[in-house]
PDB file of C-alpha atoms and ligand atoms in Angstrom:
ATOM      1  CA  MET A 690      25.984-204.388  98.529  1.00  0.00           C
ATOM      2  CA  GLU A 691      28.788-207.352  99.863  1.00  0.00           C
ATOM      3  CA  THR A 692      28.974-210.191  98.206  1.00  0.00           C
ATOM      4  CA  LEU A 693      28.513-213.882 100.052  1.00  0.00           C
ATOM      5  CA  LYS A 694      30.935-216.818  99.722  1.00  0.00           C
ATOM      6  CA  PRO A 695      29.622-219.093  97.313  1.00  0.00           C
ATOM      7  CA  GLU A 696      28.552-221.975  99.808  1.00  0.00           C
ATOM      8  CA  ILE A 697      26.434-219.468 101.813  1.00  0.00           C
ATOM      9  CA  SER A 698      22.729-218.752 101.092  1.00  0.00           C
ATOM     10  CA  VAL A 699      20.679-216.571 103.207  1.00  0.00           C
ATOM     11  CA  VAL A 700      16.998-216.613 104.127  1.00  0.00           C
ATOM     12  CA  ASN A 701      15.256-213.569 105.533  1.00  0.00           C
ATOM     13  CA  ARG A 702      13.264-213.425 108.985  1.00  0.00           C
ATOM     14  CA  ASN A 703      11.923-209.984 110.000  1.00  0.00           C
ATOM     15  CA  GLY A 704      14.321-208.082 108.314  1.00  0.00           C
ATOM     16  CA  LEU A 705      17.318-210.129 109.383  1.00  0.00           C
ATOM     17  CA  GLN A 706      19.558-212.129 107.506  1.00  0.00           C
ATOM     18  CA  TYR A 707      20.268-215.639 108.668  1.00  0.00           C
ATOM     19  CA  ILE A 708      22.834-218.011 107.109  1.00  0.00           C
ATOM     20  CA  LYS A 709      22.419-221.213 105.445  1.00  0.00           C
ATOM     21  CA  LYS A 710      25.529-223.352 104.571  1.00  0.00           C
ATOM     22  CA  GLN A 711      24.887-226.293 102.622  1.00  0.00           C
ATOM     23  CA  GLY A 712      21.225-226.047 103.063  1.00  0.00           C
ATOM     24  CA  LYS A 713      21.605-226.075 107.006  1.00  0.00           C
ATOM     25  CA  LEU A 714      20.660-223.090 108.771  1.00  0.00           C
ATOM     26  CA  ILE A 715      23.314-221.995 111.064  1.00  0.00           C
ATOM     27  CA  GLN A 716      22.112-220.908 114.536  1.00  0.00           C
ATOM     28  CA  TYR A 717      23.874-219.137 117.537  1.00  0.00           C
ATOM     29  CA  ASN A 718      23.057-218.704 120.946  1.00  0.00           C
ATOM     30  CA  PRO A 719      22.195-215.115 121.573  1.00  0.00           C
ATOM     31  CA  TRP A 720      24.246-212.995 124.079  1.00  0.00           C
ATOM     32  CA  LEU A 721      23.073-212.690 127.307  1.00  0.00           C
ATOM     33  CA  GLY A 722      21.755-208.865 126.529  1.00  0.00           C
ATOM     34  CA  ASN A 723      19.570-210.333 124.091  1.00  0.00           C
ATOM     35  CA  HIS A 724      16.400-210.626 125.964  1.00  0.00           C
ATOM     36  CA  PHE A 725      17.183-207.107 127.584  1.00  0.00           C
ATOM     37  CA  GLY A 726      17.471-205.082 124.712  1.00  0.00           C
ATOM     38  CA  PHE A 727      14.621-202.828 125.899  1.00  0.00           C
ATOM     39  CA  ILE A 728      16.853-201.509 128.812  1.00  0.00           C
ATOM     40  CA  TYR A 729      20.063-202.073 126.906  1.00  0.00           C
ATOM     41  CA  ASP A 730      20.915-198.415 126.133  1.00  0.00           C
ATOM     42  CA  THR A 731      19.748-197.215 129.660  1.00  0.00           C
ATOM     43  CA  MET A 732      21.750-199.916 131.389  1.00  0.00           C
ATOM     44  CA  MET A 733      24.714-198.945 129.575  1.00  0.00           C
ATOM     45  CA  LYS A 734      24.310-194.879 130.238  1.00  0.00           C
ATOM     46  CA  HIS A 735      23.265-195.089 133.785  1.00  0.00           C
ATOM     47  CA  GLU A 736      24.776-198.313 135.127  1.00  0.00           C
ATOM     48  CA  VAL A 737      27.862-199.855 132.870  1.00  0.00           C
ATOM     49  CA  PHE A 738      29.406-196.343 131.865  1.00  0.00           C
ATOM     50  CA  PRO A 739      29.405-194.563 135.426  1.00  0.00           C
ATOM     51  CA  LYS A 740      29.543-197.474 137.713  1.00  0.00           C
ATOM     52  CA  THR A 741      31.333-200.219 136.010  1.00  0.00           C
ATOM     53  CA  PHE A 742      33.866-198.222 133.729  1.00  0.00           C
ATOM     54  CA  GLY A 743      33.626-195.148 135.561  1.00  0.00           C
ATOM     55  CA  GLY A 744      33.650-193.464 132.661  1.00  0.00           C
ATOM     56  CA  SER A 745      30.967-191.509 130.652  1.00  0.00           C
ATOM     57  CA  ILE A 746      28.353-192.693 127.769  1.00  0.00           C
ATOM     58  CA  GLU A 747      28.544-188.753 126.466  1.00  0.00           C
ATOM     59  CA  LYS A 748      32.121-188.763 126.126  1.00  0.00           C
ATOM     60  CA  HIS A 749      31.801-192.244 124.404  1.00  0.00           C
ATOM     61  CA  TYR A 750      29.396-190.541 122.069  1.00  0.00           C
ATOM     62  CA  SER A 751      31.505-187.560 121.516  1.00  0.00           C
ATOM     63  CA  ILE A 752      34.920-189.682 120.545  1.00  0.00           C
ATOM     64  CA  LEU A 753      32.301-191.726 118.119  1.00  0.00           C
ATOM     65  CA  ASN A 754      30.733-188.714 116.699  1.00  0.00           C
ATOM     66  CA  ARG A 755      34.664-187.060 116.289  1.00  0.00           C
ATOM     67  CA  LEU A 756      35.921-190.334 114.730  1.00  0.00           C
ATOM     68  CA  LEU A 757      32.840-191.091 112.132  1.00  0.00           C
ATOM     69  CA  SER A 758      31.560-187.754 111.551  1.00  0.00           C
ATOM     70  CA  ASP A 759      33.816-187.430 108.074  1.00  0.00           C
ATOM     71  CA  VAL A 760      32.935-190.901 106.863  1.00  0.00           C
ATOM     72  CA  HIS A 761      30.541-190.715 103.585  1.00  0.00           C
ATOM     73  CA  GLN A 762      29.849-193.189 100.672  1.00  0.00           C
ATOM     74  CA  GLN A 763      31.908-195.903 102.442  1.00  0.00           C
ATOM     75  CA  HIS A 764      30.835-199.601 102.670  1.00  0.00           C
ATOM     76  CA  VAL A 765      31.068-200.085 106.676  1.00  0.00           C
ATOM     77  CA  LEU A 766      30.893-203.186 108.240  1.00  0.00           C
ATOM     78  CA  GLU A 767      30.140-203.295 112.122  1.00  0.00           C
ATOM     79  CA  LEU A 768      31.056-206.251 114.230  1.00  0.00           C
ATOM     80  CA  ALA A 769      28.378-206.906 117.138  1.00  0.00           C
ATOM     81  CA  THR A 770      26.082-204.185 116.156  1.00  0.00           C
ATOM     82  CA  GLY A 771      23.936-204.729 119.203  1.00  0.00           C
ATOM     83  CA  THR A 772      20.977-202.091 119.307  1.00  0.00           C
ATOM     84  CA  GLY A 773      23.134-200.241 116.493  1.00  0.00           C
ATOM     85  CA  SER A 774      24.009-197.347 118.863  1.00  0.00           C
ATOM     86  CA  VAL A 775      27.234-196.315 116.375  1.00  0.00           C
ATOM     87  CA  ILE A 776      24.305-195.471 113.621  1.00  0.00           C
ATOM     88  CA  GLN A 777      23.509-192.149 115.069  1.00  0.00           C
ATOM     89  CA  PHE A 778      27.146-191.143 114.090  1.00  0.00           C
ATOM     90  CA  LEU A 779      27.239-192.392 110.627  1.00  0.00           C
ATOM     91  CA  ALA A 780      25.879-190.422 107.587  1.00  0.00           C
ATOM     92  CA  ASN A 781      23.004-192.134 105.837  1.00  0.00           C
ATOM     93  CA  ASP A 782      24.905-191.925 102.865  1.00  0.00           C
ATOM     94  CA  ASN A 783      27.081-195.053 103.581  1.00  0.00           C
ATOM     95  CA  GLN A 784      26.274-198.520 103.119  1.00  0.00           C
ATOM     96  CA  TYR A 785      25.975-200.244 106.388  1.00  0.00           C
ATOM     97  CA  THR A 786      26.260-203.867 107.181  1.00  0.00           C
ATOM     98  CA  GLY A 787      26.133-205.271 110.543  1.00  0.00           C
ATOM     99  CA  VAL A 788      26.408-208.593 112.049  1.00  0.00           C
ATOM    100  CA  ASP A 789      25.763-209.850 115.474  1.00  0.00           C
ATOM    101  CA  VAL A 790      24.491-213.319 117.266  1.00  0.00           C
ATOM    102  CA  SER A 791      21.620-211.681 119.066  1.00  0.00           C
ATOM    103  CA  PRO A 792      18.360-211.039 116.990  1.00  0.00           C
ATOM    104  CA  ASP A 793      16.209-209.236 119.715  1.00  0.00           C
ATOM    105  CA  LEU A 794      19.076-206.561 119.761  1.00  0.00           C
ATOM    106  CA  LEU A 795      19.697-206.360 115.852  1.00  0.00           C
ATOM    107  CA  LYS A 796      16.227-205.896 115.252  1.00  0.00           C
ATOM    108  CA  ARG A 797      16.516-202.537 117.135  1.00  0.00           C
ATOM    109  CA  ALA A 798      19.364-201.671 115.100  1.00  0.00           C
ATOM    110  CA  GLY A 799      17.347-202.137 112.040  1.00  0.00           C
ATOM    111  CA  LYS A 800      14.570-199.295 113.458  1.00  0.00           C
ATOM    112  CA  ARG A 801      17.505-197.357 113.776  1.00  0.00           C
ATOM    113  CA  LEU A 802      18.924-197.375 110.203  1.00  0.00           C
ATOM    114  CA  ARG A 803      15.071-197.084 108.872  1.00  0.00           C
ATOM    115  CA  SER A 804      14.596-193.972 111.130  1.00  0.00           C
ATOM    116  CA  SER A 805      18.002-192.654 110.105  1.00  0.00           C
ATOM    117  CA  GLY A 806      17.246-192.778 106.396  1.00  0.00           C
ATOM    118  CA  PHE A 807      19.962-195.328 105.446  1.00  0.00           C
ATOM    119  CA  THR A 808      18.807-196.920 102.315  1.00  0.00           C
ATOM    120  CA  GLU A 809      21.686-199.561 101.645  1.00  0.00           C
ATOM    121  CA  THR A 810      21.623-202.304 104.578  1.00  0.00           C
ATOM    122  CA  LYS A 811      21.786-205.350 105.531  1.00  0.00           C
ATOM    123  CA  LEU A 812      21.595-207.322 109.371  1.00  0.00           C
ATOM    124  CA  TYR A 813      23.289-210.749 109.645  1.00  0.00           C
ATOM    125  CA  ILE A 814      22.925-213.316 111.908  1.00  0.00           C
ATOM    126  CA  VAL A 815      26.422-214.476 112.260  1.00  0.00           C
ATOM    127  CA  SER A 816      29.568-214.798 114.544  1.00  0.00           C
ATOM    128  CA  ALA A 817      32.249-211.796 113.815  1.00  0.00           C
ATOM    129  CA  ASP A 818      34.832-214.834 113.495  1.00  0.00           C
ATOM    130  CA  ASP A 819      33.050-216.696 110.886  1.00  0.00           C
ATOM    131  CA  LEU A 820      31.909-213.875 108.272  1.00  0.00           C
ATOM    132  CA  PRO A 821      29.892-214.910 105.355  1.00  0.00           C
ATOM    133  CA  PHE A 822      31.384-212.506 102.806  1.00  0.00           C
ATOM    134  CA  GLN A 823      34.039-212.695 100.415  1.00  0.00           C
ATOM    135  CA  ASP A 824      37.396-210.945 100.697  1.00  0.00           C
ATOM    136  CA  GLN A 825      38.146-207.208 100.151  1.00  0.00           C
ATOM    137  CA  GLN A 826      34.297-206.115 100.220  1.00  0.00           C
ATOM    138  CA  PHE A 827      34.339-203.394 103.090  1.00  0.00           C
ATOM    139  CA  ASP A 828      36.095-199.386 103.582  1.00  0.00           C
ATOM    140  CA  LEU A 829      35.492-199.662 107.221  1.00  0.00           C
ATOM    141  CA  CYS A 830      35.048-202.152 110.012  1.00  0.00           C
ATOM    142  CA  LEU A 831      33.864-200.894 113.269  1.00  0.00           C
ATOM    143  CA  CYS A 832      33.850-203.055 116.821  1.00  0.00           C
ATOM    144  CA  ILE A 833      32.320-201.315 119.585  1.00  0.00           C
ATOM    145  CA  LEU A 834      32.400-202.286 123.038  1.00  0.00           C
ATOM    146  CA  ALA A 835      32.533-205.833 121.715  1.00  0.00           C
ATOM    147  CA  LEU A 836      35.997-207.261 121.161  1.00  0.00           C
ATOM    148  CA  ASN A 837      36.147-208.447 124.707  1.00  0.00           C
ATOM    149  CA  PHE A 838      33.213-210.891 124.167  1.00  0.00           C
ATOM    150  CA  PHE A 839      34.351-212.664 121.358  1.00  0.00           C
ATOM    151  CA  THR A 840      35.777-216.247 122.001  1.00  0.00           C
ATOM    152  CA  THR A 841      39.124-215.224 120.439  1.00  0.00           C
ATOM    153  CA  ALA A 842      39.988-211.780 119.318  1.00  0.00           C
ATOM    154  CA  GLU A 843      42.538-213.037 117.005  1.00  0.00           C
ATOM    155  CA  ALA A 844      39.992-215.008 114.932  1.00  0.00           C
ATOM    156  CA  VAL A 845      37.828-212.094 114.581  1.00  0.00           C
ATOM    157  CA  ILE A 846      41.064-209.558 113.649  1.00  0.00           C
ATOM    158  CA  LYS A 847      41.815-212.246 111.102  1.00  0.00           C
ATOM    159  CA  GLU A 848      38.273-211.718 109.462  1.00  0.00           C
ATOM    160  CA  VAL A 849      38.751-208.342 109.593  1.00  0.00           C
ATOM    161  CA  LYS A 850      42.188-208.240 107.559  1.00  0.00           C
ATOM    162  CA  ARG A 851      40.347-210.655 105.301  1.00  0.00           C
ATOM    163  CA  VAL A 852      36.952-208.574 104.384  1.00  0.00           C
ATOM    164  CA  LEU A 853      38.935-205.016 104.566  1.00  0.00           C
ATOM    165  CA  ILE A 854      39.703-203.322 101.064  1.00  0.00           C
ATOM    166  CA  PRO A 855      43.450-203.144 101.006  1.00  0.00           C
ATOM    167  CA  THR A 856      43.488-199.562 101.753  1.00  0.00           C
ATOM    168  CA  GLY A 857      40.715-200.315 104.446  1.00  0.00           C
ATOM    169  CA  SER A 858      40.467-199.250 108.062  1.00  0.00           C
ATOM    170  CA  PHE A 859      39.224-200.749 111.319  1.00  0.00           C
ATOM    171  CA  ILE A 860      37.849-198.450 114.398  1.00  0.00           C
ATOM    172  CA  CYS A 861      37.320-200.490 117.455  1.00  0.00           C
ATOM    173  CA  CYS A 862      36.784-199.022 121.188  1.00  0.00           C
ATOM    174  CA  VAL A 863      37.434-202.066 123.879  1.00  0.00           C
ATOM    175  CA  PRO A 864      38.140-202.193 127.447  1.00  0.00           C
ATOM    176  CA  ILE A 865      41.890-202.705 128.460  1.00  0.00           C
ATOM    177  CA  PRO A 866      43.008-204.154 131.756  1.00  0.00           C
ATOM    178  CA  GLU A 867      45.498-201.731 132.294  1.00  0.00           C
ATOM    179  CA  ARG A 868      43.043-198.676 132.580  1.00  0.00           C
ATOM    180  CA  ASN A 869      40.247-200.798 134.597  1.00  0.00           C
ATOM    181  CA  ARG A 870      41.424-198.507 137.620  1.00  0.00           C
ATOM    182  CA  LEU A 871      38.068-199.236 139.355  1.00  0.00           C
ATOM    183  CA  ASN A 872      39.202-202.723 139.386  1.00  0.00           C
ATOM    184  CA  LYS A 873      35.609-203.719 138.662  1.00  0.00           C
ATOM    185  CA  MET A 874      34.540-207.229 137.196  1.00  0.00           C
ATOM    186  CA  ILE A 875      34.139-206.584 133.334  1.00  0.00           C
ATOM    187  CA  ASN A 876      33.075-209.216 131.581  1.00  0.00           C
ATOM    188  CA  GLY A 877      34.642-211.389 128.803  1.00  0.00           C
ATOM    189  CA  THR A 878      38.576-211.383 127.977  1.00  0.00           C
ATOM    190  CA  LEU A 879      40.277-208.432 128.500  1.00  0.00           C
ATOM    191  CA  TYR A 880      43.362-207.534 126.408  1.00  0.00           C
ATOM    192  CA  PRO A 881      46.397-205.437 127.184  1.00  0.00           C
ATOM    193  CA  GLU A 882      46.934-202.800 124.595  1.00  0.00           C
ATOM    194  CA  LYS A 883      50.423-204.288 124.102  1.00  0.00           C
ATOM    195  CA  GLU A 884      48.578-207.405 123.127  1.00  0.00           C
ATOM    196  CA  LEU A 885      45.907-206.046 120.659  1.00  0.00           C
ATOM    197  CA  ARG A 886      48.944-203.962 119.024  1.00  0.00           C
ATOM    198  CA  ARG A 887      50.816-207.572 118.861  1.00  0.00           C
ATOM    199  CA  LEU A 888      47.657-209.204 117.017  1.00  0.00           C
ATOM    200  CA  CYS A 889      47.258-206.302 114.604  1.00  0.00           C
ATOM    201  CA  GLN A 890      50.633-206.263 113.598  1.00  0.00           C
ATOM    202  CA  ASN A 891      50.255-210.101 113.217  1.00  0.00           C
ATOM    203  CA  TYR A 892      47.767-209.717 110.058  1.00  0.00           C
ATOM    204  CA  ASN A 893      49.696-206.424 108.596  1.00  0.00           C
ATOM    205  CA  LEU A 894      47.084-203.884 110.345  1.00  0.00           C
ATOM    206  CA  SER A 895      49.201-200.897 111.619  1.00  0.00           C
ATOM    207  CA  MET A 896      47.209-199.386 114.745  1.00  0.00           C
ATOM    208  CA  GLN A 897      47.161-196.366 116.251  1.00  0.00           C
ATOM    209  CA  SER A 898      45.805-195.658 119.869  1.00  0.00           C
ATOM    210  CA  TYR A 899      43.572-192.482 120.004  1.00  0.00           C
ATOM    211  CA  PRO A 900      44.726-190.384 122.871  1.00  0.00           C
ATOM    212  CA  ASP A 901      41.289-190.238 124.737  1.00  0.00           C
ATOM    213  CA  GLU A 902      40.722-191.711 127.876  1.00  0.00           C
ATOM    214  CA  ASN A 903      37.314-192.835 128.865  1.00  0.00           C
ATOM    215  CA  GLY A 904      37.414-195.499 131.954  1.00  0.00           C
ATOM    216  CA  PRO A 905      38.927-198.570 130.835  1.00  0.00           C
ATOM    217  CA  LEU A 906      38.294-197.704 127.163  1.00  0.00           C
ATOM    218  CA  LEU A 907      40.716-197.768 124.396  1.00  0.00           C
ATOM    219  CA  TYR A 908      39.805-196.299 121.355  1.00  0.00           C
ATOM    220  CA  PHE A 909      42.060-197.217 118.352  1.00  0.00           C
ATOM    221  CA  LYS A 910      42.499-197.413 114.601  1.00  0.00           C
ATOM    222  CA  ALA A 911      44.083-200.141 112.601  1.00  0.00           C
ATOM    223  CA  GLU A 912      44.885-199.303 108.807  1.00  0.00           C
ATOM    224  CA  ASN A 913      45.362-202.132 106.570  1.00  0.00           C
ATOM    225  CA  HIS A 914      48.159-202.831 104.152  1.00  0.00           C
ATOM    226  CA  ALA A 915      47.864-205.313 101.436  1.00  0.00           C
TER     227      ALA A 915
HETATM  228  C1  SAM B2061      28.248-204.768 125.043  1.00  0.00           C
HETATM  229  S1  SAM B2061      27.384-205.069 123.186  1.00  0.00           S
HETATM  230  C2  SAM B2061      27.994-204.032 122.127  1.00  0.00           C
HETATM  231  C3  SAM B2061      26.668-203.221 121.095  1.00  0.00           C
HETATM  232  C4  SAM B2061      27.254-202.462 120.482  1.00  0.00           C
HETATM  233  N1  SAM B2061      28.180-202.586 119.417  1.00  0.00           N
HETATM  234  C5  SAM B2061      27.257-201.144 121.286  1.00  0.00           C
HETATM  235  O1  SAM B2061      28.211-200.276 120.988  1.00  0.00           O
HETATM  236  O2  SAM B2061      26.646-200.661 122.146  1.00  0.00           O
HETATM  237  C6  SAM B2061      28.114-206.463 123.201  1.00  0.00           C
HETATM  238  C7  SAM B2061      27.698-207.326 121.746  1.00  0.00           C
HETATM  239  O3  SAM B2061      28.226-208.247 121.055  1.00  0.00           O
HETATM  240  C8  SAM B2061      27.620-209.171 120.481  1.00  0.00           C
HETATM  241  N2  SAM B2061      28.330-210.452 120.534  1.00  0.00           N
HETATM  242  C9  SAM B2061      28.620-211.414 121.408  1.00  0.00           C
HETATM  243  N3  SAM B2061      29.516-212.373 120.623  1.00  0.00           N
HETATM  244  C10 SAM B2061      29.271-212.230 119.379  1.00  0.00           C
HETATM  245  C11 SAM B2061      29.970-212.834 118.302  1.00  0.00           C
HETATM  246  N4  SAM B2061      30.570-214.055 118.307  1.00  0.00           N
HETATM  247  N5  SAM B2061      29.664-212.171 116.843  1.00  0.00           N
HETATM  248  C12 SAM B2061      28.996-211.081 116.787  1.00  0.00           C
HETATM  249  N6  SAM B2061      28.402-210.682 118.089  1.00  0.00           N
HETATM  250  C13 SAM B2061      28.622-210.610 119.010  1.00  0.00           C
HETATM  251  C14 SAM B2061      26.378-209.137 121.325  1.00  0.00           C
HETATM  252  O4  SAM B2061      25.296-209.912 120.907  1.00  0.00           O
HETATM  253  C15 SAM B2061      26.364-207.428 121.952  1.00  0.00           C
HETATM  254  O5  SAM B2061      25.258-207.364 120.863  1.00  0.00           O
END
């Protein structure tokens, strides 16, 4: 499993790892969806994907399945795990580490991991821009439908660079403004593809977009270089 920075200790509460720095418990404001965990997946399928995105969750799932089905025996870090919808596309021979600021959502991800037969997993209540892990711990980092919600994407990409092994990769799915053809209000900060490419380049991550189109969503992979 991952190694934590020396100044960090953890407290396990209901299967979730809470962080202590210098003995002080670090708390976060949960994301707005935290208390709607029980309807989150239904809302994504019937409201957000068709009505806000003008896309389809079935297509989203089939893209994720294609991108992740060959991933085996890797140490995977997912940023903003939420209820863990990605878990269904990952083989359970991977080590899975998830982080999120919303405990209610993360507890659902824990149930998913157990029912999918994962044996090596940890779920942390931490912010994606301040990861508690030491450098170069993960083969693959995932961030699905969440980069727009972070305070700054750059701080998160910097952390991705730090925790990936030198040959690791980052797979991301994020709404971008130039594909928001329905002109709907999409929460968070939307970064144009060009800006995401620039941010990745700044950290020596070479970004390649996948050709898939699904409403405003861009699917891309960024490979690490030492
Ligand atoms: C739209 S949901 C996506 C959840 C999941 N990745 C999926 O594909 O269903 C956005 C997630 O971002 C999380 N989040 C928001 N700000 C965060 C932060 N600073 N660090 C970690 N997670 C955060 C929320 O708690 C929520 O689970």
